[in-house]
Amino acid sequence: MLLKFYGKGRPYRLFAAGMHGGEWKDTSSLLMKLQPPLSGSLFLFPLVDRGRYLSTLQEGYYKGPGSKIPVFVNNCAPEIYIEIHSYSKQNFHKLAGRDRISRTGVPPYSVLEEGLLLGSVSPHIRLHFPKEALCLSLEVQRDNPASYELALHMLARMKECKGRDDFIAFLKKKYPSAALKAIEDYKKFYGL
Ligand SMILES: [Zn+2]
């Protein structure tokens, strides 16, 4: 399925999963389980690409296998954009380690609970959004049912979000340290 659509009017929320390689096996069904939002719209790309794995940090990703995302963003200007990825436990430190910024140029993910990670999206897609948009990436820990359950819970909350400030208020209440870090990253990158 290319694009699934629920609801009516703003805000527009775009969630994308199955970003590359075999990640669709872990992430596509999360989007298929979501109910329509109470207000505003929800657009879903449950399977962006399942070809050869190409990192979203590579410039070619959003020009090649992921090109439908910037096309949608440029045409529809969603206020909220969420990517869902999956990782195996042995790569935890690659994603959440402090040295991620020096290795990859992007800040490390914040750890929520159950191995679920929250972080920024690639700069190559972020540049298609205005500063005030909410753009986040979730990394679900493969083979960890509790991680999937929490991801589903977070997505169910995110699909009701009115915008960036609404989500940050929720995050501050539930995960104060992750919120603090997410805000810091935003400031560093986008001058919030
Ligand atoms: Zn991924």
PDB file of C-alpha atoms and ligand atoms in Angstrom:
ATOM      1  CA  MET A   1       0.000   0.000   0.000  1.00  0.00           C
ATOM      2  CA  LEU A   2       1.382   3.384  -0.957  1.00  0.00           C
ATOM      3  CA  LEU A   3      -0.450   5.931   1.152  1.00  0.00           C
ATOM      4  CA  LYS A   4      -3.182   5.530   3.727  1.00  0.00           C
ATOM      5  CA  PHE A   5      -5.181   8.533   4.806  1.00  0.00           C
ATOM      6  CA  TYR A   6      -7.494   9.294   7.744  1.00  0.00           C
ATOM      7  CA  GLY A   7      -9.341  12.357   9.008  1.00  0.00           C
ATOM      8  CA  LYS A   8      -9.889  15.854   7.714  1.00  0.00           C
ATOM      9  CA  GLY A   9      -8.162  19.239   7.791  1.00  0.00           C
ATOM     10  CA  ARG A  10      -5.129  20.521   9.719  1.00  0.00           C
ATOM     11  CA  PRO A  11      -2.919  19.638  11.357  1.00  0.00           C
ATOM     12  CA  TYR A  12      -1.495  17.213   8.811  1.00  0.00           C
ATOM     13  CA  ARG A  13       0.563  14.417  10.295  1.00  0.00           C
ATOM     14  CA  LEU A  14       2.734  12.163   8.155  1.00  0.00           C
ATOM     15  CA  PHE A  15       4.053   8.880   9.582  1.00  0.00           C
ATOM     16  CA  ALA A  16       6.454   6.740   7.554  1.00  0.00           C
ATOM     17  CA  ALA A  17       7.686   3.184   8.215  1.00  0.00           C
ATOM     18  CA  GLY A  18       9.401   0.417   6.283  1.00  0.00           C
ATOM     19  CA  MET A  19      12.061   2.945   5.397  1.00  0.00           C
ATOM     20  CA  HIS A  20      14.742   0.605   4.028  1.00  0.00           C
ATOM     21  CA  GLY A  21      15.967  -2.977   3.791  1.00  0.00           C
ATOM     22  CA  GLY A  22      14.035  -5.389   6.007  1.00  0.00           C
ATOM     23  CA  GLU A  23      12.762  -2.808   8.506  1.00  0.00           C
ATOM     24  CA  TRP A  24       9.225  -3.097   7.089  1.00  0.00           C
ATOM     25  CA  LYS A  25       8.961  -6.479   8.859  1.00  0.00           C
ATOM     26  CA  ASP A  26       9.254  -4.713  12.217  1.00  0.00           C
ATOM     27  CA  THR A  27       7.636  -1.352  11.529  1.00  0.00           C
ATOM     28  CA  SER A  28       4.907  -1.429   8.830  1.00  0.00           C
ATOM     29  CA  SER A  29       2.351  -3.196  11.033  1.00  0.00           C
ATOM     30  CA  LEU A  30       2.704  -0.522  13.726  1.00  0.00           C
ATOM     31  CA  LEU A  31       1.204   2.018  11.343  1.00  0.00           C
ATOM     32  CA  MET A  32      -1.518  -0.349  10.175  1.00  0.00           C
ATOM     33  CA  LYS A  33      -2.733  -0.680  13.776  1.00  0.00           C
ATOM     34  CA  LEU A  34      -3.378   3.041  14.248  1.00  0.00           C
ATOM     35  CA  GLN A  35      -6.947   4.320  14.510  1.00  0.00           C
ATOM     36  CA  PRO A  36      -8.054   7.561  12.803  1.00  0.00           C
ATOM     37  CA  PRO A  37      -7.163  10.741  14.739  1.00  0.00           C
ATOM     38  CA  LEU A  38      -9.867  12.547  16.739  1.00  0.00           C
ATOM     39  CA  SER A  39      -9.131  15.763  14.835  1.00  0.00           C
ATOM     40  CA  GLY A  40      -6.954  16.785  11.907  1.00  0.00           C
ATOM     41  CA  SER A  41      -5.467  14.325   9.420  1.00  0.00           C
ATOM     42  CA  LEU A  42      -3.140  11.362   9.493  1.00  0.00           C
ATOM     43  CA  PHE A  43      -1.246  10.244   6.382  1.00  0.00           C
ATOM     44  CA  LEU A  44       0.628   6.953   6.496  1.00  0.00           C
ATOM     45  CA  PHE A  45       3.378   5.529   4.323  1.00  0.00           C
ATOM     46  CA  PRO A  46       3.552   2.021   5.870  1.00  0.00           C
ATOM     47  CA  LEU A  47       6.178   0.788   3.387  1.00  0.00           C
ATOM     48  CA  VAL A  48       8.493   3.336   1.830  1.00  0.00           C
ATOM     49  CA  ASP A  49      11.113   0.965   0.449  1.00  0.00           C
ATOM     50  CA  ARG A  50      12.268  -2.599   1.001  1.00  0.00           C
ATOM     51  CA  GLY A  51      15.142  -2.679  -1.458  1.00  0.00           C
ATOM     52  CA  ARG A  52      18.808  -2.477  -0.615  1.00  0.00           C
ATOM     53  CA  TYR A  53      19.443  -0.780   2.730  1.00  0.00           C
ATOM     54  CA  LEU A  54      20.412   2.872   2.228  1.00  0.00           C
ATOM     55  CA  SER A  55      20.749   5.051   5.326  1.00  0.00           C
ATOM     56  CA  THR A  56      18.468   8.086   5.615  1.00  0.00           C
ATOM     57  CA  LEU A  57      21.638  10.012   6.516  1.00  0.00           C
ATOM     58  CA  GLN A  58      22.812   9.502   2.903  1.00  0.00           C
ATOM     59  CA  GLU A  59      21.751  12.343   0.654  1.00  0.00           C
ATOM     60  CA  GLY A  60      20.641   9.860  -2.007  1.00  0.00           C
ATOM     61  CA  TYR A  61      17.982   8.291   0.214  1.00  0.00           C
ATOM     62  CA  TYR A  62      15.347  11.021  -0.154  1.00  0.00           C
ATOM     63  CA  LYS A  63      16.229  11.466  -3.825  1.00  0.00           C
ATOM     64  CA  GLY A  64      15.957   7.738  -4.563  1.00  0.00           C
ATOM     65  CA  PRO A  65      14.084   5.087  -2.545  1.00  0.00           C
ATOM     66  CA  GLY A  66      12.554   7.643  -0.159  1.00  0.00           C
ATOM     67  CA  SER A  67      11.712  10.323  -2.741  1.00  0.00           C
ATOM     68  CA  LYS A  68       7.932  10.095  -2.161  1.00  0.00           C
ATOM     69  CA  ILE A  69       8.473  11.684   1.272  1.00  0.00           C
ATOM     70  CA  PRO A  70       9.884  15.073   0.154  1.00  0.00           C
ATOM     71  CA  VAL A  71       7.349  15.102  -2.713  1.00  0.00           C
ATOM     72  CA  PHE A  72       4.514  14.732  -0.197  1.00  0.00           C
ATOM     73  CA  VAL A  73       6.085  17.227   2.223  1.00  0.00           C
ATOM     74  CA  ASN A  74       6.585  19.864  -0.467  1.00  0.00           C
ATOM     75  CA  ASN A  75       3.014  19.460  -1.747  1.00  0.00           C
ATOM     76  CA  CYS A  76       1.120  19.116   1.534  1.00  0.00           C
ATOM     77  CA  ALA A  77       3.339  20.780   4.186  1.00  0.00           C
ATOM     78  CA  PRO A  78       2.548  18.468   7.134  1.00  0.00           C
ATOM     79  CA  GLU A  79       3.023  20.065  10.556  1.00  0.00           C
ATOM     80  CA  ILE A  80       4.154  16.754  12.054  1.00  0.00           C
ATOM     81  CA  TYR A  81       6.434  14.140  10.524  1.00  0.00           C
ATOM     82  CA  ILE A  82       7.396  10.874  12.243  1.00  0.00           C
ATOM     83  CA  GLU A  83       9.686   8.148  10.899  1.00  0.00           C
ATOM     84  CA  ILE A  84       9.678   4.692  12.440  1.00  0.00           C
ATOM     85  CA  HIS A  85      12.835   2.617  12.216  1.00  0.00           C
ATOM     86  CA  SER A  86      14.017  -0.584  13.887  1.00  0.00           C
ATOM     87  CA  TYR A  87      17.416  -1.613  15.221  1.00  0.00           C
ATOM     88  CA  SER A  88      18.989  -4.688  16.727  1.00  0.00           C
ATOM     89  CA  LYS A  89      20.109  -4.587  20.313  1.00  0.00           C
ATOM     90  CA  GLN A  90      23.810  -4.805  19.473  1.00  0.00           C
ATOM     91  CA  ASN A  91      23.570  -1.446  17.664  1.00  0.00           C
ATOM     92  CA  PHE A  92      22.150   0.367  20.693  1.00  0.00           C
ATOM     93  CA  HIS A  93      25.382   2.270  21.382  1.00  0.00           C
ATOM     94  CA  LYS A  94      25.768   3.304  17.746  1.00  0.00           C
ATOM     95  CA  LEU A  95      22.400   5.052  17.996  1.00  0.00           C
ATOM     96  CA  ALA A  96      22.323   6.284  21.568  1.00  0.00           C
ATOM     97  CA  GLY A  97      26.052   6.731  22.278  1.00  0.00           C
ATOM     98  CA  ARG A  98      27.380  10.220  22.910  1.00  0.00           C
ATOM     99  CA  ASP A  99      29.887   9.933  20.063  1.00  0.00           C
ATOM    100  CA  ARG A 100      27.116   9.653  17.424  1.00  0.00           C
ATOM    101  CA  ILE A 101      27.418  13.338  16.643  1.00  0.00           C
ATOM    102  CA  SER A 102      31.135  13.088  15.806  1.00  0.00           C
ATOM    103  CA  ARG A 103      30.624   9.874  13.815  1.00  0.00           C
ATOM    104  CA  THR A 104      27.538  10.843  11.830  1.00  0.00           C
ATOM    105  CA  GLY A 105      26.912  14.580  12.287  1.00  0.00           C
ATOM    106  CA  VAL A 106      23.565  13.947  13.997  1.00  0.00           C
ATOM    107  CA  PRO A 107      22.889  13.858  17.744  1.00  0.00           C
ATOM    108  CA  PRO A 108      22.457  10.549  19.575  1.00  0.00           C
ATOM    109  CA  TYR A 109      18.951   9.255  20.191  1.00  0.00           C
ATOM    110  CA  SER A 110      17.274   9.661  23.582  1.00  0.00           C
ATOM    111  CA  VAL A 111      16.263   6.476  25.381  1.00  0.00           C
ATOM    112  CA  LEU A 112      12.606   6.437  26.417  1.00  0.00           C
ATOM    113  CA  GLU A 113      11.920   2.986  27.906  1.00  0.00           C
ATOM    114  CA  GLU A 114      12.006  -0.628  26.691  1.00  0.00           C
ATOM    115  CA  GLY A 115      14.798   0.164  24.222  1.00  0.00           C
ATOM    116  CA  LEU A 116      12.561   2.616  22.356  1.00  0.00           C
ATOM    117  CA  LEU A 117      14.656   5.523  21.045  1.00  0.00           C
ATOM    118  CA  LEU A 118      13.510   9.007  20.098  1.00  0.00           C
ATOM    119  CA  GLY A 119      15.577  11.374  17.999  1.00  0.00           C
ATOM    120  CA  SER A 120      15.831  13.842  15.154  1.00  0.00           C
ATOM    121  CA  VAL A 121      15.184  12.943  11.535  1.00  0.00           C
ATOM    122  CA  SER A 122      17.933  13.157   8.932  1.00  0.00           C
ATOM    123  CA  PRO A 123      18.998  16.714   8.012  1.00  0.00           C
ATOM    124  CA  HIS A 124      18.280  15.724   4.367  1.00  0.00           C
ATOM    125  CA  ILE A 125      14.526  15.580   5.052  1.00  0.00           C
ATOM    126  CA  ARG A 126      14.409  18.167   7.841  1.00  0.00           C
ATOM    127  CA  LEU A 127      15.363  20.910   5.380  1.00  0.00           C
ATOM    128  CA  HIS A 128      12.007  20.429   3.613  1.00  0.00           C
ATOM    129  CA  PHE A 129      10.147  21.578   6.744  1.00  0.00           C
ATOM    130  CA  PRO A 130       9.804  24.966   8.416  1.00  0.00           C
ATOM    131  CA  LYS A 131      11.524  25.397  11.777  1.00  0.00           C
ATOM    132  CA  GLU A 132       8.285  25.110  13.745  1.00  0.00           C
ATOM    133  CA  ALA A 133       7.360  21.666  12.350  1.00  0.00           C
ATOM    134  CA  LEU A 134       7.693  18.635  14.628  1.00  0.00           C
ATOM    135  CA  CYS A 135       9.975  16.068  12.969  1.00  0.00           C
ATOM    136  CA  LEU A 136      10.973  13.000  14.953  1.00  0.00           C
ATOM    137  CA  SER A 137      12.337   9.550  14.441  1.00  0.00           C
ATOM    138  CA  LEU A 138      11.460   6.531  16.584  1.00  0.00           C
ATOM    139  CA  GLU A 139      13.747   3.477  16.709  1.00  0.00           C
ATOM    140  CA  VAL A 140      12.024   0.293  17.885  1.00  0.00           C
ATOM    141  CA  GLN A 141      14.190  -2.472  19.325  1.00  0.00           C
ATOM    142  CA  ARG A 142      13.833  -5.584  17.174  1.00  0.00           C
ATOM    143  CA  ASP A 143      12.527  -8.771  18.864  1.00  0.00           C
ATOM    144  CA  ASN A 144      11.427  -6.833  21.931  1.00  0.00           C
ATOM    145  CA  PRO A 145       7.608  -6.951  22.299  1.00  0.00           C
ATOM    146  CA  ALA A 146       7.631  -4.316  25.059  1.00  0.00           C
ATOM    147  CA  SER A 147       9.439  -1.930  22.701  1.00  0.00           C
ATOM    148  CA  TYR A 148       6.710  -2.408  20.033  1.00  0.00           C
ATOM    149  CA  GLU A 149       3.977  -1.899  22.575  1.00  0.00           C
ATOM    150  CA  LEU A 150       5.494   1.363  23.772  1.00  0.00           C
ATOM    151  CA  ALA A 151       6.077   2.505  20.176  1.00  0.00           C
ATOM    152  CA  LEU A 152       2.402   1.903  19.414  1.00  0.00           C
ATOM    153  CA  HIS A 153       1.434   3.859  22.514  1.00  0.00           C
ATOM    154  CA  MET A 154       3.704   6.774  21.516  1.00  0.00           C
ATOM    155  CA  LEU A 155       2.367   6.779  17.943  1.00  0.00           C
ATOM    156  CA  ALA A 156      -1.209   6.764  19.231  1.00  0.00           C
ATOM    157  CA  ARG A 157      -0.358   9.895  21.232  1.00  0.00           C
ATOM    158  CA  MET A 158       1.601  11.506  18.373  1.00  0.00           C
ATOM    159  CA  LYS A 159      -1.317  11.113  15.937  1.00  0.00           C
ATOM    160  CA  GLU A 160      -3.387  13.367  18.223  1.00  0.00           C
ATOM    161  CA  CYS A 161      -0.666  16.031  18.485  1.00  0.00           C
ATOM    162  CA  LYS A 162      -1.610  19.566  17.546  1.00  0.00           C
ATOM    163  CA  GLY A 163       2.005  20.586  16.953  1.00  0.00           C
ATOM    164  CA  ARG A 164       5.488  20.769  18.334  1.00  0.00           C
ATOM    165  CA  ASP A 165       4.689  22.521  21.614  1.00  0.00           C
ATOM    166  CA  ASP A 166       1.857  20.101  22.399  1.00  0.00           C
ATOM    167  CA  PHE A 167       4.178  17.131  21.948  1.00  0.00           C
ATOM    168  CA  ILE A 168       7.012  18.656  23.965  1.00  0.00           C
ATOM    169  CA  ALA A 169       4.595  19.330  26.843  1.00  0.00           C
ATOM    170  CA  PHE A 170       3.539  15.662  26.785  1.00  0.00           C
ATOM    171  CA  LEU A 171       7.142  14.466  26.608  1.00  0.00           C
ATOM    172  CA  LYS A 172       8.242  16.733  29.470  1.00  0.00           C
ATOM    173  CA  LYS A 173       5.555  15.246  31.673  1.00  0.00           C
ATOM    174  CA  LYS A 174       6.229  11.610  30.807  1.00  0.00           C
ATOM    175  CA  TYR A 175       9.970  11.529  29.991  1.00  0.00           C
ATOM    176  CA  PRO A 176      11.568  14.662  31.474  1.00  0.00           C
ATOM    177  CA  SER A 177      15.170  13.743  30.662  1.00  0.00           C
ATOM    178  CA  ALA A 178      14.397  12.642  27.086  1.00  0.00           C
ATOM    179  CA  ALA A 179      12.413  15.853  26.584  1.00  0.00           C
ATOM    180  CA  LEU A 180      15.279  17.953  27.838  1.00  0.00           C
ATOM    181  CA  LYS A 181      17.646  16.259  25.426  1.00  0.00           C
ATOM    182  CA  ALA A 182      15.251  16.524  22.475  1.00  0.00           C
ATOM    183  CA  ILE A 183      14.856  20.253  23.125  1.00  0.00           C
ATOM    184  CA  GLU A 184      18.635  20.700  23.370  1.00  0.00           C
ATOM    185  CA  ASP A 185      19.106  18.910  20.032  1.00  0.00           C
ATOM    186  CA  TYR A 186      16.478  21.097  18.419  1.00  0.00           C
ATOM    187  CA  LYS A 187      18.145  24.232  19.686  1.00  0.00           C
ATOM    188  CA  LYS A 188      21.540  23.134  18.463  1.00  0.00           C
ATOM    189  CA  PHE A 189      20.279  22.219  15.006  1.00  0.00           C
ATOM    190  CA  TYR A 190      17.406  24.502  14.216  1.00  0.00           C
ATOM    191  CA  GLY A 191      17.849  27.460  16.557  1.00  0.00           C
ATOM    192  CA  LEU A 192      14.432  26.975  18.214  1.00  0.00           C
TER     193      LEU A 192
HETATM  194 ZN    ZN B   1      16.125   2.556   9.635  1.00  0.00          ZN
END
